[in-house]
């Protein structure tokens, strides 16, 4: 049961975004008890970043001009670097990356497919919004990882995503085409739902009926409210109504 | 007028390949006078590496299993890192990457399109053979660049390309399917022709009729013989007849 749909974030309680885009909520909700095991976290986050890379690489291949292509290639490189950083953590713990990512392939491939978009701008918006939300989310969730890995992963995922080029490309297009803006606003609203479902699947302990699931909803809700607020700020920044 | 087609490399004069795959000819032919200007070199090599990245990224997206996908993502990362290293050199000299790459887009896009292949194995072979030959070639050509940039570019391009995964995937497939091996051998022979044309286009000074073009053919021939010999060794390593 998904309860966050249709809930508008309280704009006056929106978290401040740091220069690097990481969430800085004024009062932090503790979801560490809902964090998955390290291997689950690393496998899912690594495959998420690989998917983000693939989406950006597809955009590189279809970019309308060389300057945009060049900017997108840098963003693709950042996602790939986050992916490989997580792969390094998996290997450091003596595990096989392919084995650890395998459980998440079907779900995340379906997510990428559903959010891949039909034209030039929709996939760009997907990369920017879904990539941003999932980075925020995994950074948040890394609080619940052991101290010998959590902070390192948070720093890795918090690195600049190089998405300025996406913002610039989308802003320009939206300013020049009102109809495009309203179609992209709808796309963004649909995206956030699908993306939050991915985030939700990263917290198996929060399932009602599990040992730690009781009362989990109450702890999760504020986190999702934070994530949605940051998402709304990204939409606002593009000139889109969330 | 292309004179190297059909010429078989003298196998007993084949250059030794270093562990990192860079060319180490026994007697080095001086082609420095045929090297293009720095901007020409950087723009063309940078767009070449971007194309190699795009081809590898496409392979990542269609990989048959996660282990191969993971290996290919590392190879794509290496090509992208070489590309961005060259972009850094362009910026360091106060130029715009998009402007510098622009003259080479049409030719190199056509090359990528012609060598993109029709199934899973052909594009892999293209990435391995064309990527290897062009890296070898640009390293060789960098001898003619100013000393404050040539050696740095050679080192960058000589970095491990992470193509072990391509070799393994191709070797396994060729061992198990004789018919595939002979189709890929044909593909490899076609590839080398197209790839050498790209290399040739990187030496505008070698055009007959230009000031430096006189006698250029005699200086170029041995270099192409070296490149073809290294190409033949790559083919041999895969179990393909060059």
Coordinates of C-alpha atoms in Angstrom, one line a residue:
Chain A
X1 CA 0.0 0.0 0.0
X2 CA 1.6 3.2 -1.2
X3 CA 0.5 6.1 0.9
X4 CA 2.6 9.0 -0.4
X5 CA 0.9 9.5 -3.7
X6 CA -0.9 12.8 -4.1
X7 CA 0.5 14.1 -0.9
X8 CA 1.9 17.6 -1.5
X9 CA 5.1 18.4 0.3
X10 CA 4.8 21.3 2.8
X11 CA 6.7 23.9 0.9
X12 CA 7.6 25.9 3.9
X13 CA 9.2 22.9 5.5
X14 CA 11.2 22.0 2.4
X15 CA 14.7 20.9 3.3
X16 CA 17.6 23.1 2.2
X17 CA 19.7 21.6 -0.6
X18 CA 23.4 22.0 -0.2
X19 CA 25.4 23.3 -3.1
X20 CA 26.0 19.6 -4.1
X21 CA 22.4 18.8 -4.0
X22 CA 22.5 16.5 -1.0
X23 CA 19.6 16.5 1.4
X24 CA 20.0 18.5 4.6
X25 CA 16.8 18.1 6.5
X26 CA 16.3 20.4 9.4
X27 CA 15.3 17.5 11.7
X28 CA 16.5 14.1 10.6
X29 CA 14.2 11.2 10.9
X30 CA 16.0 7.9 11.9
X31 CA 15.4 5.2 9.4
X32 CA 18.5 3.3 10.1
X33 CA 16.6 0.4 11.5
X34 CA 14.9 0.1 8.2
X35 CA 18.1 0.0 6.1
X36 CA 18.7 -3.3 4.3
X37 CA 21.8 -5.4 4.8
X38 CA 25.0 -4.0 3.3
X39 CA 25.0 -6.5 0.3
X40 CA 21.4 -5.6 -0.5
X41 CA 22.2 -2.0 -0.4
X42 CA 25.3 -2.2 -2.5
X43 CA 23.8 -4.5 -5.1
X44 CA 20.7 -2.3 -5.6
X45 CA 22.5 1.0 -5.5
X46 CA 25.2 -0.3 -7.9
X47 CA 22.6 -1.5 -10.4
X48 CA 20.7 1.8 -10.0
X49 CA 23.8 3.8 -10.9
X50 CA 24.5 1.5 -13.9
X51 CA 21.0 2.1 -15.1
X52 CA 21.4 5.9 -14.7
X53 CA 24.6 5.6 -16.7
X54 CA 22.9 3.6 -19.5
X55 CA 20.2 6.2 -19.7
X56 CA 22.7 9.1 -19.9
X57 CA 24.8 7.2 -22.4
X58 CA 21.7 6.8 -24.6
X59 CA 21.2 10.5 -24.4
X60 CA 24.9 11.1 -25.4
X61 CA 24.3 9.1 -28.5
X62 CA 21.3 11.1 -29.5
X63 CA 22.3 14.6 -28.4
X64 CA 21.4 17.4 -30.8
X65 CA 24.7 19.1 -30.8
X66 CA 28.3 18.5 -29.7
X67 CA 28.3 20.8 -26.7
X68 CA 25.3 19.0 -25.2
X69 CA 26.9 15.6 -26.2
X70 CA 30.0 16.7 -24.4
X71 CA 28.2 17.8 -21.2
X72 CA 26.1 14.6 -21.2
X73 CA 29.2 12.4 -21.6
X74 CA 30.6 14.0 -18.4
X75 CA 27.3 13.3 -16.5
X76 CA 27.4 9.7 -17.8
X77 CA 31.0 9.5 -16.6
X78 CA 29.9 10.6 -13.1
X79 CA 27.1 8.0 -12.9
X80 CA 29.6 5.3 -14.1
X81 CA 32.1 6.4 -11.5
X82 CA 29.5 6.1 -8.7
X83 CA 28.6 2.6 -10.1
X84 CA 32.2 1.5 -10.1
X85 CA 32.8 2.9 -6.6
X86 CA 30.0 0.7 -5.4
X87 CA 31.4 -2.3 -7.3
X88 CA 34.7 -1.7 -5.6
X89 CA 32.9 -1.9 -2.2
X90 CA 31.2 -5.1 -3.2
X91 CA 34.6 -6.6 -4.3
X92 CA 36.3 -5.3 -1.1
X93 CA 33.8 -7.5 0.8
X94 CA 34.8 -10.5 -1.2
X95 CA 31.6 -10.7 -3.3
X96 CA 30.9 -10.9 -7.0
X97 CA 29.2 -7.8 -8.4
X98 CA 27.1 -9.7 -10.9
X99 CA 25.7 -11.9 -8.1
X100 CA 25.0 -9.0 -5.8
X101 CA 23.2 -7.0 -8.5
X102 CA 21.2 -9.9 -10.0
X103 CA 18.2 -9.7 -7.6
X104 CA 17.5 -6.1 -8.7
X105 CA 17.8 -6.5 -12.5
X106 CA 14.2 -7.3 -13.3
X107 CA 12.7 -4.6 -11.1
X108 CA 15.1 -1.8 -12.1
X109 CA 15.1 -2.7 -15.8
X110 CA 11.3 -2.4 -15.7
X111 CA 11.7 0.9 -14.0
X112 CA 14.2 2.2 -16.6
X113 CA 12.0 1.0 -19.4
X114 CA 8.9 2.7 -18.0
X115 CA 10.7 5.9 -17.4
X116 CA 12.8 5.9 -20.6
X117 CA 10.5 8.4 -22.3
X118 CA 9.4 8.9 -25.9
X119 CA 11.3 11.9 -27.2
X120 CA 14.5 13.9 -26.5
X121 CA 13.4 15.8 -23.3
X122 CA 11.5 13.1 -21.4
X123 CA 14.6 10.8 -20.9
X124 CA 16.6 13.9 -19.9
X125 CA 14.0 14.7 -17.3
X126 CA 14.0 11.1 -16.1
X127 CA 17.8 11.1 -15.7
X128 CA 17.8 14.4 -13.7
X129 CA 14.8 13.7 -11.5
X130 CA 15.0 10.0 -10.9
X131 CA 18.8 10.1 -10.6
X132 CA 18.6 13.0 -8.1
X133 CA 15.9 11.4 -6.0
X134 CA 17.6 8.0 -5.8
X135 CA 21.0 9.5 -5.0
X136 CA 19.3 11.5 -2.2
X137 CA 17.5 8.3 -1.0
X138 CA 20.5 6.0 -1.0
X139 CA 22.6 8.7 0.8
X140 CA 19.9 8.9 3.4
X141 CA 19.6 5.1 3.7
X142 CA 23.4 4.7 4.1
X143 CA 23.0 6.1 7.6
X144 CA 21.9 2.6 8.5
X145 CA 25.0 0.9 7.1
X146 CA 28.0 -0.1 9.3
X147 CA 30.3 2.8 10.1
X148 CA 33.2 1.3 8.1
X149 CA 31.2 1.7 4.9
X150 CA 28.2 4.0 5.3
X151 CA 30.0 7.4 5.3
X152 CA 32.2 6.4 2.4
X153 CA 29.2 5.4 0.3
X154 CA 27.4 8.6 1.3
X155 CA 30.4 10.7 0.1
X156 CA 30.6 8.7 -3.2
X157 CA 26.9 9.1 -4.0
X158 CA 27.0 12.8 -2.9
X159 CA 29.6 13.7 -5.5
X160 CA 28.6 16.2 -8.2
X161 CA 26.4 14.4 -10.8
X162 CA 27.4 16.8 -13.6
X163 CA 23.7 17.3 -14.3
X164 CA 24.0 21.1 -15.0
X165 CA 23.8 20.2 -18.7
X166 CA 20.5 18.5 -18.2
X167 CA 19.1 21.4 -16.3
X168 CA 20.3 23.9 -18.9
X169 CA 18.9 21.9 -21.8
X170 CA 15.5 21.4 -20.1
X171 CA 15.2 25.0 -18.8
X172 CA 15.9 26.4 -22.3
X173 CA 13.4 24.1 -24.0
X174 CA 10.7 24.7 -21.3
X175 CA 11.1 28.5 -21.5
X176 CA 10.6 28.4 -25.3
X177 CA 7.7 26.0 -25.4
X178 CA 4.8 26.3 -22.9
X179 CA 3.1 23.1 -24.2
X180 CA 6.3 21.2 -23.8
X181 CA 6.5 22.5 -20.2
X182 CA 3.1 21.2 -19.3
X183 CA 3.8 17.8 -20.9
X184 CA 7.1 17.5 -19.0
X185 CA 5.4 18.5 -15.7
X186 CA 3.0 15.5 -16.2
X187 CA 6.0 13.3 -17.0
X188 CA 7.8 14.5 -13.8
X189 CA 4.7 13.7 -11.7
X190 CA 4.5 10.2 -13.1
X191 CA 8.2 9.7 -12.7
X192 CA 8.2 10.6 -9.0
X193 CA 5.7 7.8 -8.3
X194 CA 7.7 5.1 -10.1
X195 CA 11.0 6.4 -8.5
X196 CA 9.5 6.3 -5.0
X197 CA 8.5 2.7 -5.6
X198 CA 12.1 1.8 -6.3
X199 CA 13.1 3.6 -3.1
X200 CA 10.4 1.7 -1.2
X201 CA 11.7 -1.6 -2.5
X202 CA 15.1 -0.8 -1.0
X203 CA 13.6 -1.1 2.5
X204 CA 12.4 -4.7 2.7
X205 CA 12.3 -4.4 6.5
X206 CA 9.6 -1.8 6.2
X207 CA 7.1 -4.3 4.8
X208 CA 4.1 -4.5 7.1
X209 CA 4.1 -7.8 9.0
X210 CA 7.9 -8.1 9.2
X211 CA 9.6 -7.9 12.6
X212 CA 10.7 -4.4 12.1
X213 CA 7.8 -3.4 9.9
X214 CA 5.6 -2.3 12.8
X215 CA 5.4 1.4 12.9
X216 CA 7.7 1.6 9.9
X217 CA 5.2 3.6 7.9
X218 CA 5.4 6.4 10.5
X219 CA 9.2 6.5 10.2
X220 CA 9.2 6.3 6.5
X221 CA 6.7 9.0 5.8
X222 CA 8.8 11.9 6.8
X223 CA 11.7 10.6 4.7
X224 CA 9.6 10.4 1.7
X225 CA 8.2 13.9 2.4
X226 CA 11.8 15.1 2.4
X227 CA 12.6 13.3 -0.9
X228 CA 9.4 14.7 -2.5
X229 CA 10.3 18.2 -1.3
X230 CA 13.7 18.0 -2.9
X231 CA 12.1 16.6 -6.1
X232 CA 9.7 19.5 -6.1
X233 CA 12.6 22.0 -5.8
X234 CA 14.2 20.3 -8.9
X235 CA 10.9 20.7 -10.8
X236 CA 10.6 24.3 -9.7
X237 CA 14.1 25.0 -10.8
X238 CA 13.2 23.8 -14.3
X239 CA 10.1 26.0 -14.3
X240 CA 7.8 23.0 -13.9
X241 CA 4.8 22.7 -11.6
X242 CA 5.3 19.6 -9.4
Chain B
X1 CA 44.9 6.6 -53.4
X2 CA 45.1 3.9 -50.8
X3 CA 48.0 1.7 -51.2
X4 CA 48.0 -0.5 -48.1
X5 CA 45.0 -2.7 -49.0
X6 CA 45.7 -6.2 -49.7
X7 CA 49.3 -5.9 -48.4
X8 CA 49.9 -8.6 -45.9
X9 CA 52.1 -7.7 -43.0
X10 CA 55.5 -9.4 -42.8
X11 CA 54.8 -11.6 -39.8
X12 CA 58.5 -12.2 -39.0
X13 CA 58.9 -8.4 -38.8
X14 CA 55.8 -7.9 -36.6
X15 CA 56.4 -5.4 -33.8
X16 CA 56.4 -6.7 -30.2
X17 CA 53.4 -5.6 -28.2
X18 CA 54.1 -4.4 -24.7
X19 CA 52.0 -5.7 -21.8
X20 CA 49.8 -2.6 -22.2
X21 CA 49.3 -3.2 -25.9
X22 CA 51.3 -0.2 -27.1
X23 CA 53.3 -0.5 -30.3
X24 CA 57.0 -1.0 -29.8
X25 CA 58.4 -1.3 -33.3
X26 CA 62.0 -2.6 -33.6
X27 CA 63.0 0.3 -35.8
X28 CA 60.9 3.4 -35.5
X29 CA 59.9 5.3 -38.6
X30 CA 59.8 9.0 -38.2
X31 CA 56.4 10.4 -39.2
X32 CA 56.5 13.4 -36.9
X33 CA 56.7 15.7 -39.9
X34 CA 53.4 14.3 -41.1
X35 CA 51.6 14.9 -37.7
X36 CA 48.7 17.4 -37.9
X37 CA 48.6 20.5 -35.7
X38 CA 47.9 20.0 -32.0
X39 CA 44.3 21.2 -32.3
X40 CA 43.6 18.9 -35.2
X41 CA 45.1 16.0 -33.4
X42 CA 43.2 16.6 -30.1
X43 CA 39.9 17.3 -31.8
X44 CA 40.0 14.1 -33.9
X45 CA 41.4 11.8 -31.2
X46 CA 38.9 13.2 -28.6
X47 CA 35.9 12.5 -31.0
X48 CA 37.4 9.1 -31.8
X49 CA 37.4 8.1 -28.1
X50 CA 33.9 9.5 -27.7
X51 CA 32.7 7.3 -30.5
X52 CA 34.5 4.3 -29.0
X53 CA 32.7 5.1 -25.7
X54 CA 29.4 5.3 -27.4
X55 CA 29.9 1.9 -29.1
X56 CA 30.9 0.3 -25.8
X57 CA 28.0 1.9 -24.0
X58 CA 25.6 0.4 -26.6
X59 CA 27.2 -3.0 -25.9
X60 CA 26.7 -2.4 -22.1
X61 CA 23.0 -1.9 -22.8
X62 CA 22.6 -5.1 -24.7
X63 CA 25.0 -7.4 -22.8
X64 CA 23.7 -11.0 -22.5
X65 CA 24.5 -11.2 -18.8
X66 CA 25.5 -9.1 -15.8
X67 CA 29.2 -10.2 -15.6
X68 CA 29.7 -9.2 -19.3
X69 CA 27.7 -6.0 -18.7
X70 CA 29.9 -5.1 -15.8
X71 CA 33.1 -5.8 -17.7
X72 CA 31.9 -3.7 -20.6
X73 CA 30.9 -0.9 -18.4
X74 CA 34.6 -0.7 -17.2
X75 CA 35.8 -0.7 -20.8
X76 CA 33.3 2.1 -21.6
X77 CA 34.6 4.0 -18.6
X78 CA 38.2 3.7 -19.9
X79 CA 37.3 5.1 -23.3
X80 CA 35.4 7.9 -21.7
X81 CA 38.3 8.7 -19.4
X82 CA 40.6 8.9 -22.4
X83 CA 38.1 11.2 -24.1
X84 CA 37.8 13.5 -21.1
X85 CA 41.6 13.5 -20.8
X86 CA 41.8 14.9 -24.3
X87 CA 39.0 17.3 -23.6
X88 CA 41.0 18.6 -20.6
X89 CA 44.0 19.2 -23.0
X90 CA 41.8 21.1 -25.4
X91 CA 40.4 23.3 -22.6
X92 CA 43.9 23.8 -21.1
X93 CA 44.9 25.4 -24.4
X94 CA 41.9 27.7 -24.2
X95 CA 39.8 26.1 -26.8
X96 CA 36.2 24.9 -26.9
X97 CA 35.9 21.1 -27.2
X98 CA 32.8 21.2 -29.3
X99 CA 34.5 23.5 -31.8
X100 CA 37.6 21.4 -32.0
X101 CA 35.7 18.1 -32.5
X102 CA 33.2 19.5 -35.0
X103 CA 35.3 19.0 -38.2
X104 CA 35.6 15.3 -37.5
X105 CA 31.9 14.5 -36.7
X106 CA 30.7 13.6 -40.2
X107 CA 33.6 11.4 -41.1
X108 CA 33.8 9.6 -37.8
X109 CA 30.1 9.2 -37.4
X110 CA 30.0 7.5 -40.8
X111 CA 32.9 5.3 -39.8
X112 CA 31.1 4.2 -36.6
X113 CA 27.9 3.7 -38.5
X114 CA 29.6 1.5 -41.1
X115 CA 31.5 -0.5 -38.4
X116 CA 28.6 -0.8 -36.0
X117 CA 27.8 -4.3 -37.0
X118 CA 24.6 -6.3 -37.2
X119 CA 24.6 -8.7 -34.2
X120 CA 26.1 -9.0 -30.8
X121 CA 29.6 -10.1 -31.8
X122 CA 30.4 -7.7 -34.7
X123 CA 30.2 -4.5 -32.7
X124 CA 32.4 -6.1 -29.9
X125 CA 35.0 -7.0 -32.5
X126 CA 34.7 -3.4 -33.9
X127 CA 35.3 -1.9 -30.5
X128 CA 38.3 -4.2 -29.9
X129 CA 40.0 -4.0 -33.3
X130 CA 39.2 -0.4 -34.3
X131 CA 39.7 0.9 -30.8
X132 CA 43.1 -0.8 -30.5
X133 CA 44.3 0.2 -33.9
X134 CA 43.3 3.9 -33.4
X135 CA 44.9 4.1 -30.0
X136 CA 48.1 2.6 -31.4
X137 CA 48.0 5.1 -34.3
X138 CA 47.3 8.2 -32.2
X139 CA 50.0 7.2 -29.8
X140 CA 52.4 6.9 -32.7
X141 CA 51.3 10.2 -34.2
X142 CA 51.7 12.0 -30.8
X143 CA 55.5 11.8 -31.4
X144 CA 55.0 14.7 -33.7
X145 CA 53.2 16.9 -31.1
X146 CA 55.1 19.5 -29.1
X147 CA 57.0 18.1 -26.1
X148 CA 54.8 19.8 -23.6
X149 CA 51.8 17.7 -24.7
X150 CA 52.8 14.7 -26.8
X151 CA 54.2 12.4 -24.1
X152 CA 51.2 13.2 -21.8
X153 CA 48.8 12.3 -24.6
X154 CA 50.7 9.1 -25.4
X155 CA 50.5 8.0 -21.8
X156 CA 46.8 8.8 -21.6
X157 CA 46.0 6.8 -24.8
X158 CA 48.3 4.0 -23.7
X159 CA 46.3 3.3 -20.5
X160 CA 44.7 -0.1 -20.2
X161 CA 41.5 -0.1 -22.3
X162 CA 39.9 -2.8 -20.1
X163 CA 39.1 -4.8 -23.3
X164 CA 39.9 -8.2 -21.7
X165 CA 36.2 -8.7 -21.4
X166 CA 35.8 -8.2 -25.2
X167 CA 38.6 -10.7 -25.9
X168 CA 37.1 -13.3 -23.6
X169 CA 33.6 -12.9 -24.9
X170 CA 34.8 -13.2 -28.5
X171 CA 37.3 -16.0 -27.9
X172 CA 34.6 -18.1 -26.2
X173 CA 32.1 -17.6 -29.0
X174 CA 34.6 -18.3 -31.8
X175 CA 35.8 -21.5 -30.1
X176 CA 32.3 -22.8 -30.0
X177 CA 31.1 -21.8 -33.4
X178 CA 33.3 -22.2 -36.5
X179 CA 30.9 -20.5 -38.8
X180 CA 30.8 -17.5 -36.5
X181 CA 34.6 -17.4 -36.5
X182 CA 34.8 -17.2 -40.3
X183 CA 32.1 -14.5 -40.5
X184 CA 34.0 -12.5 -37.8
X185 CA 37.3 -12.9 -39.7
X186 CA 35.6 -11.3 -42.7
X187 CA 34.2 -8.6 -40.5
X188 CA 37.7 -8.0 -39.1
X189 CA 39.3 -7.7 -42.6
X190 CA 36.7 -5.1 -43.6
X191 CA 37.1 -3.2 -40.4
X192 CA 40.8 -2.8 -40.8
X193 CA 40.3 -1.1 -44.1
X194 CA 37.8 1.4 -42.8
X195 CA 39.9 2.1 -39.7
X196 CA 43.1 2.7 -41.7
X197 CA 41.2 5.3 -43.7
X198 CA 40.4 7.1 -40.5
X199 CA 44.1 7.0 -39.5
X200 CA 45.0 8.3 -42.9
X201 CA 42.6 11.2 -42.6
X202 CA 44.5 12.2 -39.4
X203 CA 47.6 13.0 -41.5
X204 CA 46.4 15.8 -43.9
X205 CA 50.1 16.8 -44.6
X206 CA 50.6 13.4 -46.2
X207 CA 48.3 14.3 -49.1
X208 CA 50.2 14.1 -52.4
X209 CA 50.7 17.6 -53.7
X210 CA 51.0 19.3 -50.4
X211 CA 54.4 20.8 -49.3
X212 CA 55.2 17.9 -47.0
X213 CA 53.4 15.3 -49.0
X214 CA 56.3 14.5 -51.3
X215 CA 57.8 11.2 -50.3
X216 CA 55.1 10.9 -47.5
X217 CA 53.9 7.6 -48.9
X218 CA 57.3 6.1 -48.3
X219 CA 57.3 7.3 -44.7
X220 CA 53.7 6.3 -44.0
X221 CA 53.9 2.8 -45.4
X222 CA 56.0 1.3 -42.7
X223 CA 53.8 2.8 -40.0
X224 CA 50.7 1.2 -41.5
X225 CA 52.6 -2.0 -41.8
X226 CA 53.2 -1.8 -38.0
X227 CA 49.6 -1.0 -37.3
X228 CA 48.4 -3.9 -39.5
X229 CA 50.8 -6.3 -37.8
X230 CA 49.4 -5.3 -34.4
X231 CA 45.9 -5.7 -35.8
X232 CA 46.9 -9.2 -37.1
X233 CA 48.1 -10.2 -33.7
X234 CA 44.8 -9.1 -32.2
X235 CA 43.0 -11.2 -34.8
X236 CA 45.3 -14.2 -34.1
X237 CA 44.7 -13.8 -30.4
X238 CA 41.0 -14.3 -31.0
X239 CA 41.5 -17.3 -33.2
X240 CA 40.7 -15.4 -36.4
X241 CA 42.6 -15.5 -39.6
X242 CA 43.6 -12.0 -40.6

